[in-house]
XYZ file of C-alpha atoms in Angstrom:
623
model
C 20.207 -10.261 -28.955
C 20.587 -6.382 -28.169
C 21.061 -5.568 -25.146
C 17.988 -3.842 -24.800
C 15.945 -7.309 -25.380
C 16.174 -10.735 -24.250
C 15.260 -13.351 -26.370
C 13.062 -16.183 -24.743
C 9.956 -18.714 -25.529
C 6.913 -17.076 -25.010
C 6.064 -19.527 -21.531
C 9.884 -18.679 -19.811
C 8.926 -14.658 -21.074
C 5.477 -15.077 -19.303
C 6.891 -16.779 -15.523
C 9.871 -14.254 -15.300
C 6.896 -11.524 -16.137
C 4.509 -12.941 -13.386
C 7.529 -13.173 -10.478
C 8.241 -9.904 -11.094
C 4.883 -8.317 -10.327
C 4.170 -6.873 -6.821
C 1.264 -5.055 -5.239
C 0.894 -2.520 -2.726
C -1.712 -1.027 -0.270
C -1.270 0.999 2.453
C 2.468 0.886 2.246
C 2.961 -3.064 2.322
C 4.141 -4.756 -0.604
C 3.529 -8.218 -1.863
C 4.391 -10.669 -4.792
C 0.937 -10.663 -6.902
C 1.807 -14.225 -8.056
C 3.479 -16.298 -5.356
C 3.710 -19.773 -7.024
C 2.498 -21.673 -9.640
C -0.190 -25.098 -9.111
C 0.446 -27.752 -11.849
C -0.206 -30.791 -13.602
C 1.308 -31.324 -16.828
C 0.147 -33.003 -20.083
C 0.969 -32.219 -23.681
C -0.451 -28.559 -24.258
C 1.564 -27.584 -21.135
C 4.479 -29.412 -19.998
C 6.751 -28.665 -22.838
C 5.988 -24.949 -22.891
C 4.848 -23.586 -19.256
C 6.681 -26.873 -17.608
C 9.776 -25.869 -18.962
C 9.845 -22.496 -18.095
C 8.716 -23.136 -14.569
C 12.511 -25.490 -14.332
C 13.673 -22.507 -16.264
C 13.090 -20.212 -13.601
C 12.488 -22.372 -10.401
C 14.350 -20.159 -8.510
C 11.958 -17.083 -8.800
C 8.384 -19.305 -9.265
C 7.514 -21.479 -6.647
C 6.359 -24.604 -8.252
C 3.075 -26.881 -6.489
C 2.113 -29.901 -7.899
C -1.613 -30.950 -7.397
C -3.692 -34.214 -8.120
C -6.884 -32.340 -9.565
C -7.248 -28.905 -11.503
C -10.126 -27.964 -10.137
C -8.904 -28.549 -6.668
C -5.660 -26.358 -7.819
C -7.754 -23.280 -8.440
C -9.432 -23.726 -5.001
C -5.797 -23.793 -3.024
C -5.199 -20.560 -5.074
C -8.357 -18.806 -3.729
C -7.677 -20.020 -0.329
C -4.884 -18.400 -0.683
C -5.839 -15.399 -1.616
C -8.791 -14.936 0.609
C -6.364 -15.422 3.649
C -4.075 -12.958 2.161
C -7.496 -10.038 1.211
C -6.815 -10.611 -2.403
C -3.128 -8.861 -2.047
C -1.338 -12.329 -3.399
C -2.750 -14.911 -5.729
C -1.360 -18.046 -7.373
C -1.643 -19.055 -10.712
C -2.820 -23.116 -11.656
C -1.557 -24.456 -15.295
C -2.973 -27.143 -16.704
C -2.685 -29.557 -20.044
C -5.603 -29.079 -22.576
C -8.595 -31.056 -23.146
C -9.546 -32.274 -19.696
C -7.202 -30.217 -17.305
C -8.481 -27.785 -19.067
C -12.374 -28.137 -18.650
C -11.386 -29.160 -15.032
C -10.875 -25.554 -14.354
C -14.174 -24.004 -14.987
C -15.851 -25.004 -11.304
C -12.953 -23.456 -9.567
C -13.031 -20.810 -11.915
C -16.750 -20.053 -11.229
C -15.896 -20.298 -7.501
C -13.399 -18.080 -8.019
C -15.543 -15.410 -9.586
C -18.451 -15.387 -7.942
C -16.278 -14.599 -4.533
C -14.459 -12.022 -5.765
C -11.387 -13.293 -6.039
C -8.381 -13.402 -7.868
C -6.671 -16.628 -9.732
C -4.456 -17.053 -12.517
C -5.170 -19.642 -15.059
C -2.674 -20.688 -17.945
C -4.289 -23.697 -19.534
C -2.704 -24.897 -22.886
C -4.571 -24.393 -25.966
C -4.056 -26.075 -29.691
C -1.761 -25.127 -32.193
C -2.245 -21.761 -33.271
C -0.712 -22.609 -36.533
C -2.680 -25.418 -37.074
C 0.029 -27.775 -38.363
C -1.407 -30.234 -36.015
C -4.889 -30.908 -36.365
C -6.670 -32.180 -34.791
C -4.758 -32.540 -31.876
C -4.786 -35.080 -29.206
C -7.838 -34.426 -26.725
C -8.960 -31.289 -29.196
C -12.421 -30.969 -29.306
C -13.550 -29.704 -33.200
C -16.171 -26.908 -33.567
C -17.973 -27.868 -37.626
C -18.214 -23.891 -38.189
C -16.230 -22.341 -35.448
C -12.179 -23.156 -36.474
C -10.896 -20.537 -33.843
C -13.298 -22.254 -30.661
C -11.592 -24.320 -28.271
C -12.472 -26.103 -24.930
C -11.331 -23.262 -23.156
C -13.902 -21.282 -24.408
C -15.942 -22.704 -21.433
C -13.921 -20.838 -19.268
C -15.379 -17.299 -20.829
C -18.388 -16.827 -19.155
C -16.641 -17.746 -15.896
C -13.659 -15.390 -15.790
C -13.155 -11.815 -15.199
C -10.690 -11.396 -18.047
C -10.178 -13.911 -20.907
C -7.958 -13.816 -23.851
C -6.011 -16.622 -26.062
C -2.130 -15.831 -26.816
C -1.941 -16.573 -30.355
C 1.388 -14.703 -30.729
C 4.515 -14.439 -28.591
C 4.435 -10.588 -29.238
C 0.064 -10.337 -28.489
C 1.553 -11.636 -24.609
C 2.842 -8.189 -23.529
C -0.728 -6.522 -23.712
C -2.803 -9.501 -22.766
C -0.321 -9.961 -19.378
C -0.932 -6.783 -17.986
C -4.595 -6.932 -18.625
C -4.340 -10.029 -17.010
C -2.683 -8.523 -13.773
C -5.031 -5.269 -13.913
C -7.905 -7.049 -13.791
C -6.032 -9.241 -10.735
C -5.587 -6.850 -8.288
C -8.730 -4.689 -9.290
C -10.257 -4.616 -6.306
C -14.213 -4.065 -8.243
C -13.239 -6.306 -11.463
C -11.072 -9.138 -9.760
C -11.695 -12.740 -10.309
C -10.722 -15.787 -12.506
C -8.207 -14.508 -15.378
C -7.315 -16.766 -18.150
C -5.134 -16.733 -20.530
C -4.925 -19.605 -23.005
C -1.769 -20.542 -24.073
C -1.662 -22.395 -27.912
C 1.404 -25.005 -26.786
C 3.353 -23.872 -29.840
C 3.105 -20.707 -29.283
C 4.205 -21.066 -25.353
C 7.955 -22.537 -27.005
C 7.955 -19.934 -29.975
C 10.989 -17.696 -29.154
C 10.892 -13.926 -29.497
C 12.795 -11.096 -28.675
C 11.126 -9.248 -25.797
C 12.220 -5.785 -24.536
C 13.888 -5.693 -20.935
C 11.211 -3.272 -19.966
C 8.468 -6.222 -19.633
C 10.689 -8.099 -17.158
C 11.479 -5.099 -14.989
C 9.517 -5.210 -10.992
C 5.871 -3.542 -11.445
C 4.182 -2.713 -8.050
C 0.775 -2.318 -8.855
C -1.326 -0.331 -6.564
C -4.093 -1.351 -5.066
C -6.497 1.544 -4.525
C -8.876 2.763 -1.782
C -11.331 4.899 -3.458
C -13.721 7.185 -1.271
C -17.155 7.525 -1.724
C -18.474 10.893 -4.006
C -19.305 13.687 -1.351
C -22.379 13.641 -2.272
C -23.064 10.875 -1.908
C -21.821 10.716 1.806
C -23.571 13.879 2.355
C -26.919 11.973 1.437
C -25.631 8.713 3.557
C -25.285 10.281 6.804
C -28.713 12.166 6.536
C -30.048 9.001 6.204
C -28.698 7.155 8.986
C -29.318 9.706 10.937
C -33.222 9.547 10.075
C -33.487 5.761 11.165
C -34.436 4.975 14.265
C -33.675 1.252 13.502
C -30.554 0.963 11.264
C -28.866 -2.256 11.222
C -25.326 -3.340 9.469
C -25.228 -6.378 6.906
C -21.462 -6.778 6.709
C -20.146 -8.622 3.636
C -16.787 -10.379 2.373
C -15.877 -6.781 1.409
C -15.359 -5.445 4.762
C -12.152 -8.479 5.081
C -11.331 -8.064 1.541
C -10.629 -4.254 2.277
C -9.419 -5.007 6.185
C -11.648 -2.472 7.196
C -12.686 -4.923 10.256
C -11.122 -1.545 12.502
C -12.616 1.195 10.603
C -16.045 -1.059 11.447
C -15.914 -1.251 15.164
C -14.984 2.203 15.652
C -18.220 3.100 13.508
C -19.964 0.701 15.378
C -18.126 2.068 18.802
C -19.551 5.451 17.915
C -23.179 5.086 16.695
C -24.216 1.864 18.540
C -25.643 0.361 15.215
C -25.347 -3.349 15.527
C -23.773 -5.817 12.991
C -25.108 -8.526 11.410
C -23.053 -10.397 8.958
C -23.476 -12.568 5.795
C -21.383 -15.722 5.914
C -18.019 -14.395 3.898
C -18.575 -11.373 6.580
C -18.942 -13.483 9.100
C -15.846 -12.157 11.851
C -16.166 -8.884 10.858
C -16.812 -8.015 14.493
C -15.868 -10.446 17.153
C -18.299 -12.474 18.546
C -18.434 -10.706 21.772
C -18.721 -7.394 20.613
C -22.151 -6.161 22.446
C -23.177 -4.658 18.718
C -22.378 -8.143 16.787
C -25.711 -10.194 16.201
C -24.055 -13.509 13.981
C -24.958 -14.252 11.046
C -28.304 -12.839 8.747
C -30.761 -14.716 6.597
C -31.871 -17.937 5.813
C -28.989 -19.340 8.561
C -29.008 -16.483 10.744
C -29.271 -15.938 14.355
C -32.976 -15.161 16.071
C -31.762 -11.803 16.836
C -30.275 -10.772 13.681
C -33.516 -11.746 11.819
C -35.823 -10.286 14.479
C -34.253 -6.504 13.845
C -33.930 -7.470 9.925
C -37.337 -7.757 9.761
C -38.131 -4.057 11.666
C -34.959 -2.029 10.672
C -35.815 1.212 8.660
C -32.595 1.053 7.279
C -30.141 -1.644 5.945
C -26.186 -0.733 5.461
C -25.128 -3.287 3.803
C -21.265 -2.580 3.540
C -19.532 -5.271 1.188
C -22.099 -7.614 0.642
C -23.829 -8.539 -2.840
C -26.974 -9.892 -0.765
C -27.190 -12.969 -2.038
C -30.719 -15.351 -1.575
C -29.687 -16.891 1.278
C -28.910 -13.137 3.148
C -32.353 -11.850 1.943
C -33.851 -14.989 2.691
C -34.781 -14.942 -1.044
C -36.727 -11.406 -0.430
C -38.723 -12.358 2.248
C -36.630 -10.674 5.498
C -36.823 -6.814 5.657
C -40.818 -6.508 6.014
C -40.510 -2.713 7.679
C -42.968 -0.717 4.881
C -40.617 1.803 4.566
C -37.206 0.604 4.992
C -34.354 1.664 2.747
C -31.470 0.536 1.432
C -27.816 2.375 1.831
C -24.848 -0.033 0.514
C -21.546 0.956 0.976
C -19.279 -1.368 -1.808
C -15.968 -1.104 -4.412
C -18.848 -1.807 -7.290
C -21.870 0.381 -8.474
C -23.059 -3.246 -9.631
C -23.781 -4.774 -6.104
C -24.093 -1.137 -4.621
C -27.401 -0.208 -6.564
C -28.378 -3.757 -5.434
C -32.171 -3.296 -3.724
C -32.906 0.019 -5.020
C -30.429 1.470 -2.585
C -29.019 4.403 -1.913
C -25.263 4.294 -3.010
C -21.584 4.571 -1.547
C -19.643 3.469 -4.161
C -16.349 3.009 -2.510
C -13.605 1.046 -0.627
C -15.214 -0.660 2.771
C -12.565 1.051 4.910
C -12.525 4.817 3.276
C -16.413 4.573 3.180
C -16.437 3.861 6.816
C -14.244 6.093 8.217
C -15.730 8.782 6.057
C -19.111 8.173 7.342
C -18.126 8.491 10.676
C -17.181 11.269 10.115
C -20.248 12.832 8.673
C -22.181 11.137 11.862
C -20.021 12.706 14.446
C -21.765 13.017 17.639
C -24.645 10.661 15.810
C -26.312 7.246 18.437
C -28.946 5.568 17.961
C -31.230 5.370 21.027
C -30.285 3.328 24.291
C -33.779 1.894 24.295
C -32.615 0.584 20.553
C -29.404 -0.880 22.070
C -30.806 -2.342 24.736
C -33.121 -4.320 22.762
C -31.010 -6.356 20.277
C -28.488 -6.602 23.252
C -31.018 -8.268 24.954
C -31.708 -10.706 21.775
C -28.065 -11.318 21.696
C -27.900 -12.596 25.381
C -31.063 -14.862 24.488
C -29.422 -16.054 21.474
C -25.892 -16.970 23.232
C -27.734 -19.046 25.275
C -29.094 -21.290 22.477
C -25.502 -21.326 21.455
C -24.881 -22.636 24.575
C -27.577 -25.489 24.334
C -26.602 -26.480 21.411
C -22.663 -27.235 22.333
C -23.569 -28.861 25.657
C -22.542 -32.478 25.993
C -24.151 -34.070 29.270
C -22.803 -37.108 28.607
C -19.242 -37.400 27.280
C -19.286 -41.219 26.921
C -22.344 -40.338 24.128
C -21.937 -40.703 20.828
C -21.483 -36.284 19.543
C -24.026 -34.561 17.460
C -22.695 -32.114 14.822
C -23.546 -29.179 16.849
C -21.534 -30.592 19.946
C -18.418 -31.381 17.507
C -18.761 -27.280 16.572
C -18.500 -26.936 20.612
C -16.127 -29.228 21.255
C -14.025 -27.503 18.201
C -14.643 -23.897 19.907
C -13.165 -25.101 23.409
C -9.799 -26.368 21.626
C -8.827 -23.718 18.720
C -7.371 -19.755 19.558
C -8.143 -16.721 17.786
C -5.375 -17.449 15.147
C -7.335 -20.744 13.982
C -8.743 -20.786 10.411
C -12.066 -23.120 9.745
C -12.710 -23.813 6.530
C -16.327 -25.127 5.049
C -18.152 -24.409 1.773
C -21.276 -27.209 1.560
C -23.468 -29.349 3.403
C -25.574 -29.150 6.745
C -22.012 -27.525 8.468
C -22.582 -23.932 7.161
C -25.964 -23.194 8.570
C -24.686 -24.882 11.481
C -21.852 -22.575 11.167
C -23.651 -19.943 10.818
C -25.831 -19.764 13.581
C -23.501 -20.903 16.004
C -19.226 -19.989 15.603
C -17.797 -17.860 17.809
C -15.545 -16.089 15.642
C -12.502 -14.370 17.264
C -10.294 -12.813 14.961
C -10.942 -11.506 11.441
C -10.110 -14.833 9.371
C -10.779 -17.513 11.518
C -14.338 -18.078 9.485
C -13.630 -18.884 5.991
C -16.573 -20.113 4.799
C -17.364 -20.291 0.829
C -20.769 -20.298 0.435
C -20.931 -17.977 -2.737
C -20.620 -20.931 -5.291
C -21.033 -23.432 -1.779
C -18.746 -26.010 -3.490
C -18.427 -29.310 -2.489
C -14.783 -30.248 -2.663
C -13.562 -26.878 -1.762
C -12.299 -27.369 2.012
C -9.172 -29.562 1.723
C -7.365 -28.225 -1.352
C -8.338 -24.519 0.136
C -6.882 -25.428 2.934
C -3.850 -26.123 1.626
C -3.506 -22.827 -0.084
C -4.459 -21.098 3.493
C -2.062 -23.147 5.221
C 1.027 -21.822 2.230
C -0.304 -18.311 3.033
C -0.220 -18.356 6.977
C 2.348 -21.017 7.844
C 2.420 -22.269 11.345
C -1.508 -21.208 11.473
C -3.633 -24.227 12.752
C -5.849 -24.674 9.551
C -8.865 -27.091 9.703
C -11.089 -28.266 6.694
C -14.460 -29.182 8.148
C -16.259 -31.961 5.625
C -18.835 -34.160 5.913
C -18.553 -37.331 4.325
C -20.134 -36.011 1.253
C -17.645 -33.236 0.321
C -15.010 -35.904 1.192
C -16.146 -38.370 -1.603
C -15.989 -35.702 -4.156
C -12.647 -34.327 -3.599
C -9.792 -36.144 -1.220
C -7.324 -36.457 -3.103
C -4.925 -33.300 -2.167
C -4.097 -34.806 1.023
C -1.366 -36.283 -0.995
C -0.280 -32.814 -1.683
C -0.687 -31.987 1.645
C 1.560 -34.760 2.581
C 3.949 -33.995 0.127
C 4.476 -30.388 0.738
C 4.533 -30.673 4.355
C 1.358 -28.927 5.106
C 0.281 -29.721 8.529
C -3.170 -29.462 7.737
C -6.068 -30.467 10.497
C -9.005 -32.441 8.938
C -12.290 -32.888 10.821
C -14.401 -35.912 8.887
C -17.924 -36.003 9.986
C -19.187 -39.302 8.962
C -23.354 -38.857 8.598
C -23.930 -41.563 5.444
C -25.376 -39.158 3.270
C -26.694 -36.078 1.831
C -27.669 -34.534 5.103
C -28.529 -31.269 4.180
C -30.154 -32.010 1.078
C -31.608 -34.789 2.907
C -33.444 -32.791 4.860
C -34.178 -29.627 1.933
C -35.462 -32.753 -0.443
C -38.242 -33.853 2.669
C -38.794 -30.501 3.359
C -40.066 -29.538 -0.450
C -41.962 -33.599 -0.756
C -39.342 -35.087 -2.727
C -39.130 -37.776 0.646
C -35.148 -37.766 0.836
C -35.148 -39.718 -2.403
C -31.635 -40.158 -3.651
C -30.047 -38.336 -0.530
C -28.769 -41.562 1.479
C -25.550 -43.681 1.235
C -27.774 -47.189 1.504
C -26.787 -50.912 0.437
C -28.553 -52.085 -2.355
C -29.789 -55.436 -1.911
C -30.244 -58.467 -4.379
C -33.695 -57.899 -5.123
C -33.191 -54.128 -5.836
C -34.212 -52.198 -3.380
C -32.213 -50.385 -0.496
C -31.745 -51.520 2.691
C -31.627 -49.692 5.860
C -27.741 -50.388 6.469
C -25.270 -47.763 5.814
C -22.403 -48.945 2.778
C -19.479 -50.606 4.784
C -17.112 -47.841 3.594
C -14.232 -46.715 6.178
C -13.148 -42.883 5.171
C -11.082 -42.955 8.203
C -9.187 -45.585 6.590
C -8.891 -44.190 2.960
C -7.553 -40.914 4.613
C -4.581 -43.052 6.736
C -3.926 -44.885 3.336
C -3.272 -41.223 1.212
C -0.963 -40.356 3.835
C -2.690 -38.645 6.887
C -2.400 -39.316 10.180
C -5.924 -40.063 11.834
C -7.623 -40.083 14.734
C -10.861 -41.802 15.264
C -13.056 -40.307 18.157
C -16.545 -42.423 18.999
C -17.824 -40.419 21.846
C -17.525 -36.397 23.186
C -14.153 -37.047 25.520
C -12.746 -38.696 22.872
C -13.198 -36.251 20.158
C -12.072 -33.503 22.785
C -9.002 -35.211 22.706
C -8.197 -36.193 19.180
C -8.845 -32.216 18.157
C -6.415 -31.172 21.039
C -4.099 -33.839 19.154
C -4.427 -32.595 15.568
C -3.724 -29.137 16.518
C -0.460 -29.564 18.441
C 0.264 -32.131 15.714
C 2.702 -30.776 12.952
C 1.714 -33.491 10.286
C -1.699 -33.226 8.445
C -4.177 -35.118 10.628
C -7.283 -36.291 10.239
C -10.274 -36.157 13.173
C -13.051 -38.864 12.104
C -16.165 -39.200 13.848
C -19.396 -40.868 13.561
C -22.496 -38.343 14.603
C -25.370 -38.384 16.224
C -27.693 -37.729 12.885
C -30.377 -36.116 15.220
C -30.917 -32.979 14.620
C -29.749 -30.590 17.342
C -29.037 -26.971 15.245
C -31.588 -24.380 16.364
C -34.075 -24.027 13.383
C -34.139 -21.771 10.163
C -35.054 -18.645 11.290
C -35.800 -17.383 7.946
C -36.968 -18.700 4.539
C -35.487 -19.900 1.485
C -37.273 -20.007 -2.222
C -36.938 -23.337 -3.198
C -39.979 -23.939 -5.859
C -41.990 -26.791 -4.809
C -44.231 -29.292 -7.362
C -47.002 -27.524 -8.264
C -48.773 -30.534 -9.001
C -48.194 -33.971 -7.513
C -49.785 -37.233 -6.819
C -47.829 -37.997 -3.927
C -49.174 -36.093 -0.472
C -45.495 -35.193 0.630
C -45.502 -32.892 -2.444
C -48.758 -31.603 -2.091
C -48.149 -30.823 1.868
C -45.035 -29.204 0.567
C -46.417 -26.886 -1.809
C -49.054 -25.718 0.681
C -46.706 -24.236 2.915
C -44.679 -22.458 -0.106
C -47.351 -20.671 -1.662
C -48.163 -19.818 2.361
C -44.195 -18.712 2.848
C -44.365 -16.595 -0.663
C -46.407 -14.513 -0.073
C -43.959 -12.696 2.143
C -41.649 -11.970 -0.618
C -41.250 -7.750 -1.632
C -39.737 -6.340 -4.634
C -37.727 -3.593 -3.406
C -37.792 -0.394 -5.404
């Protein structure tokens, strides 16, 4: 070897590569890739697994129990972080492989960056078929983790030790690209990953990549702040984008200085605290009354780091105002022309700060403020309603476990939920204090998500009170990384709401005439059909027996208690507790297109459909 190369397999080349890669933004520095999520299988553990011993003293090693739970650690990670730091997951081929592509999807769709290395077949093809290899009749080159295209930001398969020096730093360009970011794969053919190769020193040396803040075109801001200053009833829709950029400052001071009130998606959610006079909750579908009420009569919608999904537009239905407009202020011309709107195509925080500028000495009017002030004040006290216990020997609902949960965390708490009833609940009703205390995936709303995300939250802000909030639902798809929580020594809080069923689809499946059908955890008796009693299965227990400490909480006091417990506790713990399945959440204040049966012999169905073709008729294209 010269001493201007270093001769290594292509897997050790690629891990001293990745720990040697840093970004930077606003003068702090951080590793891009701060450890490395594994299970290994043949494809992997002979390449990749080797070089991660190789070098265990630069890549932090994790070992999970389920890929697709990996990739979720790594994005909770890198949402606490505001996509500065990721993680990268490796995985076998064949099954770890295909395991990927939820978390991968989840990954994407959020905007946020992950690093997958799953192991591929022999590029040479002196074994073939392999073990687990699926074979394409007219396709030689196609592999399983082809499924992982459509699902990642930046794809390519390493089919020569030499081809990994361009493909790696697309990978990483495309990682810390604040518009392009997302899942990047790289497939890795297994003999390839133990080839050796001669690779110059330059590819190992420390690369800070920069993260950039680009500012909106002046003409464009020229045209923004005429047209905020034309509305008479603006109103903010703030996004993920406004935490991915940490432009949570640059916001209230805009909001200080024009009085335009906030209302924010749920990965916005925190933007502004919750007692900030201008912040309304949350929009849409699961917003508050007030938010909703101005929606429907502001002239103009800023929607700054938001891709307005359904469930923010209330699938097209909310902003009725004949003439409002659209100005989005985002990092991609994609979700910026979103709406027909005018554009800002820009970073959240340069945007904002720019625009105040241009609206120096710009208010709206104090008859305006004092109206959706007003709103907020009626809305608080639903809030209030709805986390009121009058009896503390009773037996919680949902909404009072969301109060009770309020009274006991601080402003440095993280809550993490992606699916079920919780996130309208959610929604509607947290308090958020600080900028990341609401971490809420509801992009790809994955069930499964909140425990292994946890986990990666919990690596990136240790000593941080983290708390997954599940319903038993989520929790039968995807416990099993409490035994990585207990391994790693991840004090991890877990709040198990125990419902015996489906409960929000329960109630979307009545609501649309399919009558709940399939949306209850029920005994089946001998003769067939299901009985009214709920399965005798104790999640409390199954959590105790993977290695959590649990506490069991059957009435208000008690579940007061137990979450004062889990917090001060510095083992993961796990809060179980039976609910109240009434339903105590104020009510949608907003629709949602789900199509109905347009036909049906059953009357729920035909109820059902009556009241969607009523609701539809409220939807605009906006041009």
């Amino acid at each position: 070897m010269s001493a201007t190369t270093r001769r290594l397999t292509t897997a050790q080349a690629l891990v001293r590569f990745l720990s040697a890669q840093y970004t930077e933004r606003d003068g702090v520095r951080r590793r891009l890739i701060a450890g490395t999520w594994g299970i290994f299988g043949h494809g992997n553990v002979a390449g990749i697994g080797q070089a991660l011993v190789e070098y265990r003293e630069v890549m932090p090693y994790h070992q999970g129990r389920n890929e697709q739970a990996m990739v979720h650690a790594a994005v909770g990670h890198a949402r606490q972080l505001n996509r500065l730091s990721a993680q990268a997951v490796t995985t076998s081929i064949g099954p770890g492989a295909t395991n990927l592509v939820t978390g991968a999807a989840l990954a994407t769709v959020n905007r946020l960056p992950v690093l997958l290395l799953p192991g591929d077949y022999f590029a040479s093809r002196v074994a073939d078929p392999l073990l687990q290899q699926l074979e394409h009749p007219v396709e030689a080159d196609v592999s399983v983790n082809d499924t992982l295209r459509p699902v990642s930001r930046y794809f390519d398969r390493v089919t020569r030790p030499e081809a990994l020096i361009p493909s790696a730093l697309g990978a990483v360009r495309v990682l810390t690209d604040p518009a392009e970011t997302g899942a990047v794969t790289l497939a890795l053919p297994q003999d390839v990953q133990a080839e050796a190769y001669d690779w110059p020193e330059e590819f190992f040396a420390e690369r800070v990549w920069s993260v950039r803040r680009p500012a909106p075109d002046p003409a464009e801001l020229t045209a923004a702040a005429q047209a905020v200053r034309a509305a008479r009833r603006p109103l903010i829709v703030a996004g993920g984008g406004i935490h991915h950029s940490e432009a949570e400052e640059a916001l209230k001071a805009f909001v200080d200085a024009t009085g335009i009130p906030v209302a924010s998606t749920q990965a916005g959610k925190g933007s502004l605290r919750h007692d900030h006079p201008a912040d309304l909750g949350g929009i849409g579908h699961t917003g508050t009354a007030v938010s909703d009420e101005l929606a429907r009569t502001a002239d103009l919608v800023i929607g700054v780091g938001t891709r307005y999904s359904d469930f923010t537009t209330a699938s097209g239905t909310l902003f009725q105002n004949p003439d409002v407009r659209f100005l989005n202020l985002n990092i991609t011309g994609f979700d910026a022309h979103k709406l027909a709107a005018r554009t800002l195509v820009g970073d959240a925080r340069t945007g904002l700060e720019q625009l105040a500028g241009a609206l120096a000495g710009h208010r709206v009017e104090p008859s305006y403020e004092a109206e959706y002030r007003a709103g907020k004040e009626r809305w608080e006290r639903v809030v209030e309603t709805a986390y009121r216990a009058d009896d503390d020997t009773a037996v919680p609902t949902q909404t009072q476990v969301i109060g009770a949960l309020d009274a006991v965390v601080g402003d440095e708490d993280v809550l993490i939920n992606a699916a079920g009833s919780l996130p309208g609940d959610l929604h509607k009703l947290w308090r958020s204090r600080s900028p990341r205390q609401y971490h809420l995936e509801y992009g790809y709303s994955c069930m499964g998500y909140e425990i292994p995300a946890a986990l990666g939250v919990q690596q990136a802000a240790p000593g941080t009170p983290v708390w997954a909030l599940v319903g038993d639902g989520t929790y039968l798809m995807n416990p099993t990384e409490i035994v990585t929580a207990v391994q790693e020594n991840l004090p991890v809080k877990l709040v198990l709401i125990q419902n015996h069923g489906y409960a929000s689809i329960g109630g979307l499946s009545e609501s649309v005439g399919a009558e709940r059908f399939g949306t209850a955890y029920r005994h089946r008796a001998a003769d067939g059909t299901f009985t009214g009693a709920p399965l005798p299965v104790d999640l409390a227990a199954n959590a105790a027996s993977l290695g959590m400490d649990v506490l069991r909480a059957k009435t208000v006091r008690e579940l007061r208690n137990a979450l004062a417990e889990a917090r001060a506790s510095s083992r993961p713990t796990c809060v179980y507790v039976e609910t109240d399945p009434a339903p105590t959440a104020p009510p949608a204040e907003a629709w949602w297109d789900v199509p109905v049966a347009e036909v049906s012999a059953r009357e729920a169905a035909v109820r059902a459909r009556a009241r969607y073709d009523a609701e539809v008729t409220g939807r605009r294209r906006h041009l």
